[in-house]
Coordinates of C-alpha atoms and ligand atoms in Angstrom, one line a residue:
M1 CA 46.5 194.2 142.3
I2 CA 50.2 194.7 141.3
R3 CA 51.4 198.1 142.2
K4 CA 53.8 200.0 140.0
K5 CA 57.2 200.9 141.5
A6 CA 58.9 204.2 140.8
I7 CA 62.2 205.6 141.8
I8 CA 62.5 209.3 142.0
F9 CA 66.0 210.8 142.0
G10 CA 65.6 214.4 143.3
V11 CA 62.7 213.5 145.6
T12 CA 63.5 216.3 148.1
G13 CA 63.2 219.1 145.5
Q14 CA 60.3 221.1 144.3
D15 CA 59.2 218.8 141.5
G16 CA 60.1 215.7 143.7
Y17 CA 57.3 216.8 146.1
Y18 CA 54.7 217.3 143.4
L19 CA 55.6 214.1 141.5
T20 CA 55.6 212.0 144.7
K21 CA 52.1 213.4 145.6
L22 CA 50.9 212.5 142.1
L23 CA 52.3 209.0 142.0
L24 CA 51.1 208.1 145.5
K25 CA 47.6 209.2 144.4
K26 CA 48.0 206.9 141.4
N27 CA 48.7 204.0 143.9
Y28 CA 52.4 203.7 143.0
I29 CA 55.1 202.5 145.5
V30 CA 57.5 205.4 145.5
H31 CA 61.2 205.0 146.3
G32 CA 62.7 208.5 146.9
I33 CA 66.5 209.0 146.8
K34 CA 67.9 211.5 149.1
R35 CA 71.5 212.6 149.8
R36 CA 73.2 212.2 153.1
S37 CA 73.6 216.0 152.9
S38 CA 70.0 216.8 152.1
S39 CA 68.5 219.2 154.6
V40 CA 67.1 217.4 157.6
P41 CA 64.2 217.4 158.2
T42 CA 63.4 217.1 154.5
N43 CA 60.8 219.8 154.7
R44 CA 59.1 219.4 151.4
I45 CA 58.5 215.7 151.7
S46 CA 58.0 215.3 155.4
S47 CA 54.2 214.6 154.9
F48 CA 55.1 211.5 152.9
L49 CA 57.6 210.0 155.4
N50 CA 55.2 207.9 157.4
Q51 CA 53.2 206.6 154.4
K52 CA 53.6 202.9 153.8
N53 CA 54.0 203.3 150.0
F54 CA 56.8 205.8 150.3
K55 CA 60.3 204.6 151.0
I56 CA 63.5 206.6 151.3
H57 CA 67.0 205.5 150.3
Y58 CA 70.3 207.2 150.6
G59 CA 72.0 207.9 147.2
D60 CA 73.9 210.4 145.3
L61 CA 74.2 210.9 141.5
T62 CA 78.0 211.4 141.9
D63 CA 78.2 208.0 143.5
T64 CA 77.7 205.4 140.7
S65 CA 77.6 202.5 143.1
S66 CA 74.7 203.9 145.1
I67 CA 72.7 204.4 141.9
Y68 CA 73.5 200.9 140.7
N69 CA 72.7 199.3 144.1
I70 CA 69.3 201.1 144.6
I71 CA 68.1 200.2 141.1
K72 CA 69.2 196.6 141.5
I73 CA 67.4 196.3 144.8
V74 CA 64.2 198.1 143.8
K75 CA 64.0 197.0 140.2
P76 CA 61.4 199.7 139.5
D77 CA 59.0 200.0 136.6
E78 CA 59.8 203.6 136.1
I79 CA 62.7 206.0 137.1
Y80 CA 62.2 209.7 137.1
N81 CA 65.5 211.6 137.2
L82 CA 64.7 215.0 138.7
A83 CA 68.0 215.3 140.5
A84 CA 70.4 218.1 139.5
Q85 CA 72.5 221.0 140.7
S86 CA 69.6 223.1 139.3
H87 CA 70.8 226.7 139.8
V88 CA 72.1 228.2 136.5
G89 CA 74.0 231.0 138.3
V90 CA 75.6 228.6 140.7
S91 CA 76.8 226.4 137.9
F92 CA 79.3 229.1 136.9
Y93 CA 80.9 228.7 140.3
T94 CA 80.6 224.9 140.5
P95 CA 80.9 223.8 136.9
I96 CA 82.6 220.4 137.5
F97 CA 80.2 219.4 140.2
T98 CA 77.3 220.5 138.0
A99 CA 78.6 218.4 135.1
N100 CA 79.2 215.4 137.4
V101 CA 75.6 215.5 138.7
N102 CA 73.7 216.8 135.7
A103 CA 75.5 214.9 132.9
I104 CA 77.6 212.0 134.2
G105 CA 75.0 211.1 136.9
V106 CA 72.4 210.6 134.1
L107 CA 74.7 208.3 132.2
A108 CA 75.2 206.3 135.4
I109 CA 71.5 205.8 135.7
L110 CA 71.2 204.8 132.1
E111 CA 74.1 202.3 132.4
A112 CA 72.4 200.8 135.5
I113 CA 69.2 200.4 133.6
R114 CA 71.0 198.8 130.6
T115 CA 72.8 196.3 132.8
I116 CA 70.1 195.5 135.4
K117 CA 66.7 195.7 133.7
K118 CA 66.3 197.2 130.2
E119 CA 62.5 197.3 130.6
I120 CA 62.6 200.1 133.2
K121 CA 61.1 203.3 131.7
F122 CA 63.3 206.4 132.2
Y123 CA 62.4 210.1 132.4
Q124 CA 65.2 212.7 132.2
A125 CA 64.4 216.3 133.4
G126 CA 65.6 218.4 130.6
T127 CA 65.3 222.2 130.4
S128 CA 64.7 225.2 128.2
E129 CA 68.1 226.4 129.3
M130 CA 69.4 223.9 126.7
F131 CA 68.1 226.4 124.0
G132 CA 70.2 229.2 125.5
K133 CA 70.7 231.9 123.0
T134 CA 68.2 231.4 120.3
K135 CA 66.7 233.4 117.4
E136 CA 63.5 231.4 117.5
K137 CA 60.5 233.3 119.0
F138 CA 59.0 230.1 120.3
Q139 CA 61.3 227.1 121.1
S140 CA 60.1 223.6 120.2
E141 CA 61.5 220.1 120.1
K142 CA 63.0 221.1 116.7
T143 CA 64.9 224.2 118.0
V144 CA 68.7 223.9 118.0
F145 CA 70.4 223.8 121.4
N146 CA 72.9 226.6 122.2
P147 CA 73.4 226.5 126.0
Q148 CA 74.9 229.5 127.8
S149 CA 76.0 228.0 131.1
P150 CA 77.7 224.9 132.5
Y151 CA 74.2 223.9 133.7
G152 CA 72.7 224.1 130.2
A153 CA 75.7 222.4 128.6
A154 CA 75.5 219.5 131.1
K155 CA 71.8 219.1 130.5
V156 CA 72.4 218.9 126.7
F157 CA 74.7 216.0 127.3
A158 CA 72.1 214.3 129.5
H159 CA 69.4 214.9 126.8
Q160 CA 71.5 213.5 124.1
I161 CA 72.8 210.5 126.0
T162 CA 69.2 209.7 126.9
Q163 CA 68.3 209.7 123.2
N164 CA 71.4 207.6 122.5
Y165 CA 70.5 204.9 125.0
R166 CA 67.0 204.9 123.6
D167 CA 68.3 204.3 120.0
A168 CA 71.2 202.0 120.8
Y169 CA 69.7 199.8 123.4
K170 CA 65.9 200.2 122.8
I171 CA 65.4 201.5 126.4
F172 CA 62.2 203.4 127.0
A173 CA 64.1 206.7 127.7
S174 CA 62.3 210.0 127.3
N175 CA 63.3 213.6 127.8
G176 CA 61.1 216.4 129.0
I177 CA 62.2 219.9 128.0
L178 CA 60.6 221.9 130.7
F179 CA 60.4 225.6 130.8
N180 CA 60.6 227.4 134.2
H181 CA 58.0 226.2 136.6
E182 CA 57.5 227.5 140.1
S183 CA 55.4 227.1 143.3
H184 CA 55.6 228.1 146.9
L185 CA 58.0 225.2 147.3
R186 CA 60.5 226.8 144.8
G187 CA 64.1 227.1 146.2
D188 CA 64.7 230.5 147.9
N189 CA 67.5 231.5 145.5
F190 CA 65.4 231.4 142.3
V191 CA 64.1 234.7 141.2
T192 CA 60.4 234.2 141.6
K193 CA 60.6 232.9 145.1
K194 CA 63.1 235.6 146.0
I195 CA 60.8 238.3 144.7
V196 CA 57.6 237.0 146.3
S197 CA 59.3 236.4 149.7
S198 CA 61.1 239.7 149.8
L199 CA 58.2 241.9 148.7
T200 CA 55.9 240.2 151.2
R201 CA 58.5 240.8 154.0
I202 CA 58.9 244.4 152.9
K203 CA 55.2 244.9 152.9
N204 CA 55.1 243.4 156.5
G205 CA 58.0 245.6 157.7
K206 CA 60.3 242.6 158.1
Q207 CA 62.8 243.4 155.3
K208 CA 64.1 246.7 154.0
K209 CA 65.2 246.0 150.4
L210 CA 65.1 243.5 147.6
V211 CA 68.3 243.4 145.5
L212 CA 68.1 241.8 142.0
G213 CA 70.2 241.3 138.9
N214 CA 69.0 241.4 135.3
L215 CA 65.4 242.7 135.2
Y216 CA 65.0 242.3 131.5
S217 CA 65.4 238.6 130.7
K218 CA 62.1 236.9 129.7
R219 CA 60.9 233.6 131.1
D220 CA 58.0 231.3 130.4
W221 CA 56.7 230.6 133.9
G222 CA 54.2 227.8 134.7
H223 CA 53.2 226.0 137.9
A224 CA 55.1 222.9 139.0
A225 CA 51.9 221.0 139.9
D226 CA 50.8 221.2 136.2
Y227 CA 54.2 220.3 134.9
V228 CA 54.6 217.0 136.9
E229 CA 51.4 215.8 135.2
A230 CA 53.2 216.2 131.9
I231 CA 56.2 214.3 133.3
Y232 CA 54.0 211.4 134.3
K233 CA 52.2 211.3 131.0
I234 CA 55.5 211.2 129.1
L235 CA 56.3 207.8 130.7
Q236 CA 52.8 206.5 130.0
Q237 CA 53.1 206.8 126.2
K238 CA 53.4 203.8 123.9
K239 CA 56.8 204.8 122.7
P240 CA 59.6 207.0 124.2
D241 CA 59.9 210.5 122.9
D242 CA 60.9 214.1 123.8
F243 CA 58.5 216.9 124.7
V244 CA 58.6 220.6 125.3
I245 CA 56.5 221.6 128.3
A246 CA 55.6 225.3 128.5
T247 CA 52.8 227.8 128.8
G248 CA 53.6 229.8 125.6
R249 CA 53.6 233.1 127.6
D250 CA 56.6 235.2 128.5
C251 CA 57.2 237.8 131.1
T252 CA 60.3 239.8 132.2
I253 CA 61.6 239.8 135.7
K254 CA 60.5 243.4 136.1
E255 CA 56.9 242.5 135.0
F256 CA 57.0 239.7 137.5
V257 CA 58.0 242.2 140.2
N258 CA 55.1 244.5 139.2
K259 CA 52.5 241.7 139.2
T260 CA 53.6 240.5 142.6
A261 CA 53.6 244.1 144.0
K262 CA 50.1 244.5 142.7
I263 CA 48.9 241.3 144.2
I264 CA 50.2 242.1 147.7
N265 CA 49.1 245.7 147.3
L266 CA 52.5 247.3 147.6
G267 CA 52.7 250.5 145.5
I268 CA 56.1 250.8 143.7
K269 CA 57.6 253.4 141.3
W270 CA 60.5 252.7 139.0
R271 CA 63.2 255.1 138.0
G272 CA 66.8 255.2 136.7
N273 CA 68.3 252.6 134.5
G274 CA 71.1 250.0 134.2
L275 CA 72.8 249.3 137.6
N276 CA 71.2 252.5 138.9
E277 CA 67.6 251.4 138.3
I278 CA 65.5 251.4 141.6
A279 CA 62.0 251.1 142.7
T280 CA 60.6 253.2 145.6
D281 CA 57.6 252.8 147.9
K282 CA 54.9 255.4 148.3
N283 CA 57.1 257.3 150.8
G284 CA 59.9 257.5 148.2
K285 CA 62.1 255.0 150.1
T286 CA 64.2 252.7 147.9
I287 CA 62.9 249.1 148.3
I288 CA 64.4 247.5 145.1
S289 CA 67.9 248.0 143.7
I290 CA 70.2 246.2 141.3
D291 CA 73.6 244.6 142.1
K292 CA 76.1 243.3 139.5
K293 CA 76.7 240.2 141.6
Y294 CA 73.4 238.8 140.5
F295 CA 74.3 239.0 136.8
R296 CA 75.6 235.9 135.1
P297 CA 78.7 235.8 132.9
L298 CA 76.3 234.8 130.1
E299 CA 72.6 235.3 130.1
V300 CA 69.7 233.6 128.4
D301 CA 67.7 236.6 127.3
Y302 CA 64.4 235.1 126.4
L303 CA 62.6 231.8 126.6
K304 CA 59.1 231.0 125.4
G305 CA 58.0 227.5 124.6
N306 CA 55.8 225.9 122.0
A307 CA 54.1 222.9 123.6
A308 CA 52.0 222.0 120.6
K309 CA 53.4 218.4 120.5
A310 CA 52.6 217.9 124.2
K311 CA 49.1 219.2 123.6
K312 CA 48.5 216.9 120.6
I313 CA 50.2 213.7 121.9
L314 CA 50.1 213.9 125.7
K315 CA 46.8 215.9 125.8
W316 CA 48.5 218.2 128.2
K317 CA 48.3 221.9 128.6
S318 CA 49.2 224.3 131.4
K319 CA 46.2 225.2 133.5
I320 CA 47.3 227.6 136.2
S321 CA 47.8 231.2 135.1
L322 CA 50.8 233.3 136.1
E323 CA 48.6 235.5 138.3
D324 CA 47.2 232.4 140.1
L325 CA 50.8 231.0 140.5
I326 CA 51.9 234.3 142.2
K327 CA 48.8 234.3 144.4
E328 CA 49.5 230.8 145.5
M329 CA 53.1 231.7 146.3
V330 CA 52.0 234.8 148.2
Q331 CA 49.4 232.9 150.2
N332 CA 52.0 230.4 151.4
E333 CA 54.4 233.1 152.7
P334 CA 54.8 233.2 156.5
K335 CA 52.5 236.0 157.8
Ligands
NAP1 P1 65.3 221.5 142.9 O1 64.2 221.9 143.8 O2 66.6 222.2 143.0 O3 65.6 219.9 143.3 C1 66.8 219.3 142.8 C2 66.9 217.9 143.5 O4 68.1 217.3 143.1 C3 66.9 218.0 145.0 O5 66.1 216.9 145.5 C4 68.4 217.7 145.3 O6 68.6 217.1 146.6 C5 68.7 216.7 144.2 N1 70.2 216.6 144.0 C6 71.1 217.6 143.8 N2 72.3 217.1 143.7 C7 72.2 215.7 143.8 C8 73.1 214.7 143.8 N3 74.4 214.8 143.6 N4 72.6 213.4 143.9 C9 71.3 213.2 144.1 N5 70.4 214.2 144.2 C10 70.8 215.4 144.0 O7 64.9 221.4 141.4 P2 63.4 221.3 140.7 O8 63.0 222.7 140.5 O9 62.6 220.4 141.5 O10 63.8 220.7 139.3 C11 63.8 219.3 139.1 C12 64.6 218.9 137.9 O11 64.1 219.6 136.8 C13 66.1 219.4 138.0 O12 66.8 218.4 137.3 C14 66.1 220.7 137.2 O13 67.4 220.9 136.6 C15 65.0 220.4 136.1 N6 64.3 221.5 135.6 C16 63.7 222.4 136.5 C17 63.0 223.5 136.0 C18 62.3 224.4 136.9 O14 61.9 225.5 136.4 N7 62.0 224.1 138.1 C19 62.8 223.6 134.6 C20 63.5 222.7 133.8 C21 64.2 221.6 134.3 P3 69.0 217.9 147.9 O15 67.8 218.2 148.7 O16 69.9 216.9 148.6 O17 69.7 219.2 147.5
G4F2 O1 65.0 232.1 138.7 P1 66.3 231.9 137.9 O2 67.5 231.6 138.7 O3 66.0 230.7 136.9 P2 66.7 230.3 135.5 O4 68.1 230.7 135.4 O5 65.7 230.6 134.4 O6 66.7 228.7 135.7 C1 65.5 227.9 136.1 O7 64.8 227.6 135.0 C2 65.4 226.7 134.1 C3 64.4 226.4 133.0 O8 64.6 227.3 132.0 C4 65.8 225.4 134.9 F1 66.3 224.5 134.0 C5 66.7 225.7 136.0 O9 67.0 224.5 136.8 C6 66.0 226.7 136.9 O10 64.9 226.1 137.5 O11 66.6 233.1 137.0 C7 65.6 233.6 136.1 C8 66.1 234.9 135.5 C9 67.5 234.9 135.0 O12 67.5 235.6 133.7 C10 68.3 235.7 136.0 O13 69.5 236.3 135.5 O14 66.1 235.9 136.6 C11 67.3 236.7 136.5 N1 67.6 237.2 137.8 C12 67.6 238.6 138.1 N2 67.9 238.8 139.4 C13 67.8 236.6 138.9 C14 68.0 237.5 139.9 N3 67.9 235.2 139.2 C15 68.2 234.8 140.4 N4 68.3 233.5 140.7 N5 68.4 235.8 141.5 C16 68.3 237.1 141.2 O15 68.5 237.9 142.2

């Protein structure tokens, strides 16, 4: 039996873990690309490191030669580009690095595919951040992009250059437009992980306070394990295309805090507003407060996706509820 070969850029990240697990289960040979500077040991993927169908290569999306060489050596059937400077807030501090990785890095992969082997199928990890400020209640593949950060703007370039290579060179290049998806493997500085970890530590007497930014933006949160199934399906279609992947539910940051507090049985009461808003515990002690430093120069106020196209064509829908996602995150917190 001939096994399919896949390259995953961004293998050490949250989605990298879930996608590797899925592809290994489907009998792929997976070539994961990690940076020299990736954390050692690569915690999320350590369980794959001794599997014979999993191979690691050093590479960096800012180093075009490394991308070219890996693709030339492996000549994979599929490439999944999950690599990015993925933090929207950080992109305001590192805009040029973010653009180099998230925009030019994608072009470098496409150029390598075009010159080495045009039959390689390519997946680009696009994002709901590309919609940015929008008037549309539900965002779909037809919604106009209006990004509000260097991160979002770089991802729009990546999305459009992927479409451009598809049209110009007939490369099987597809974009996912994924809304927020989380898990216990989410990076510590994203808001869901920060809330779950901090409230758990507060409950266990290991932390005094959780400090947050904007409590009132709305996000459409799903589970990463569900979303990598959609990513895989996108590359198994007969023709390349772009798909919104979302749950169709929205929730504010404050509602997420309340749901988490309820799940871990931590009684909290809110009072005040703006920068003075706080939450207290049952003894009246402040356990949540707000700091300006976590606000962004521009905010994306609400995101809620319409994944009807994915449901119809990919036969995909989100299966894990927000409550179950939070429970899974809580259960995996250190005791
Ligand atoms: P993540 O956990 O932050 O992982 C990002 C990955 O990119 C890591 O493996 C990181 O490697 C790698 N990376 C960063 N800079 C790189 C560079 N210069 N060269 C090569 N690799 C580099 O992100 P995620 O949540 O798994 O998301 C995966 C992708 O989906 C990202 O492109 C993100 O922008 C996009 N996305 C995510 C969401 C979401 O809600 N999670 C939604 C929409 C789109 P290191 O370990 O070396 O840092
Ligand atoms: O968790 P966040 O940092 O995620 P954000 O900005 O929505 O981006 C994530 O989802 C995108 C998909 O839409 C991905 F493309 C991207 O790679 C990333 O995975 O922030 C969520 C919301 C924001 O409105 C932010 O202002 O939470 C608000 N927030 C409030 N306090 C905070 C905090 N965000 C963070 N990170 N930290 C806070 O203390």
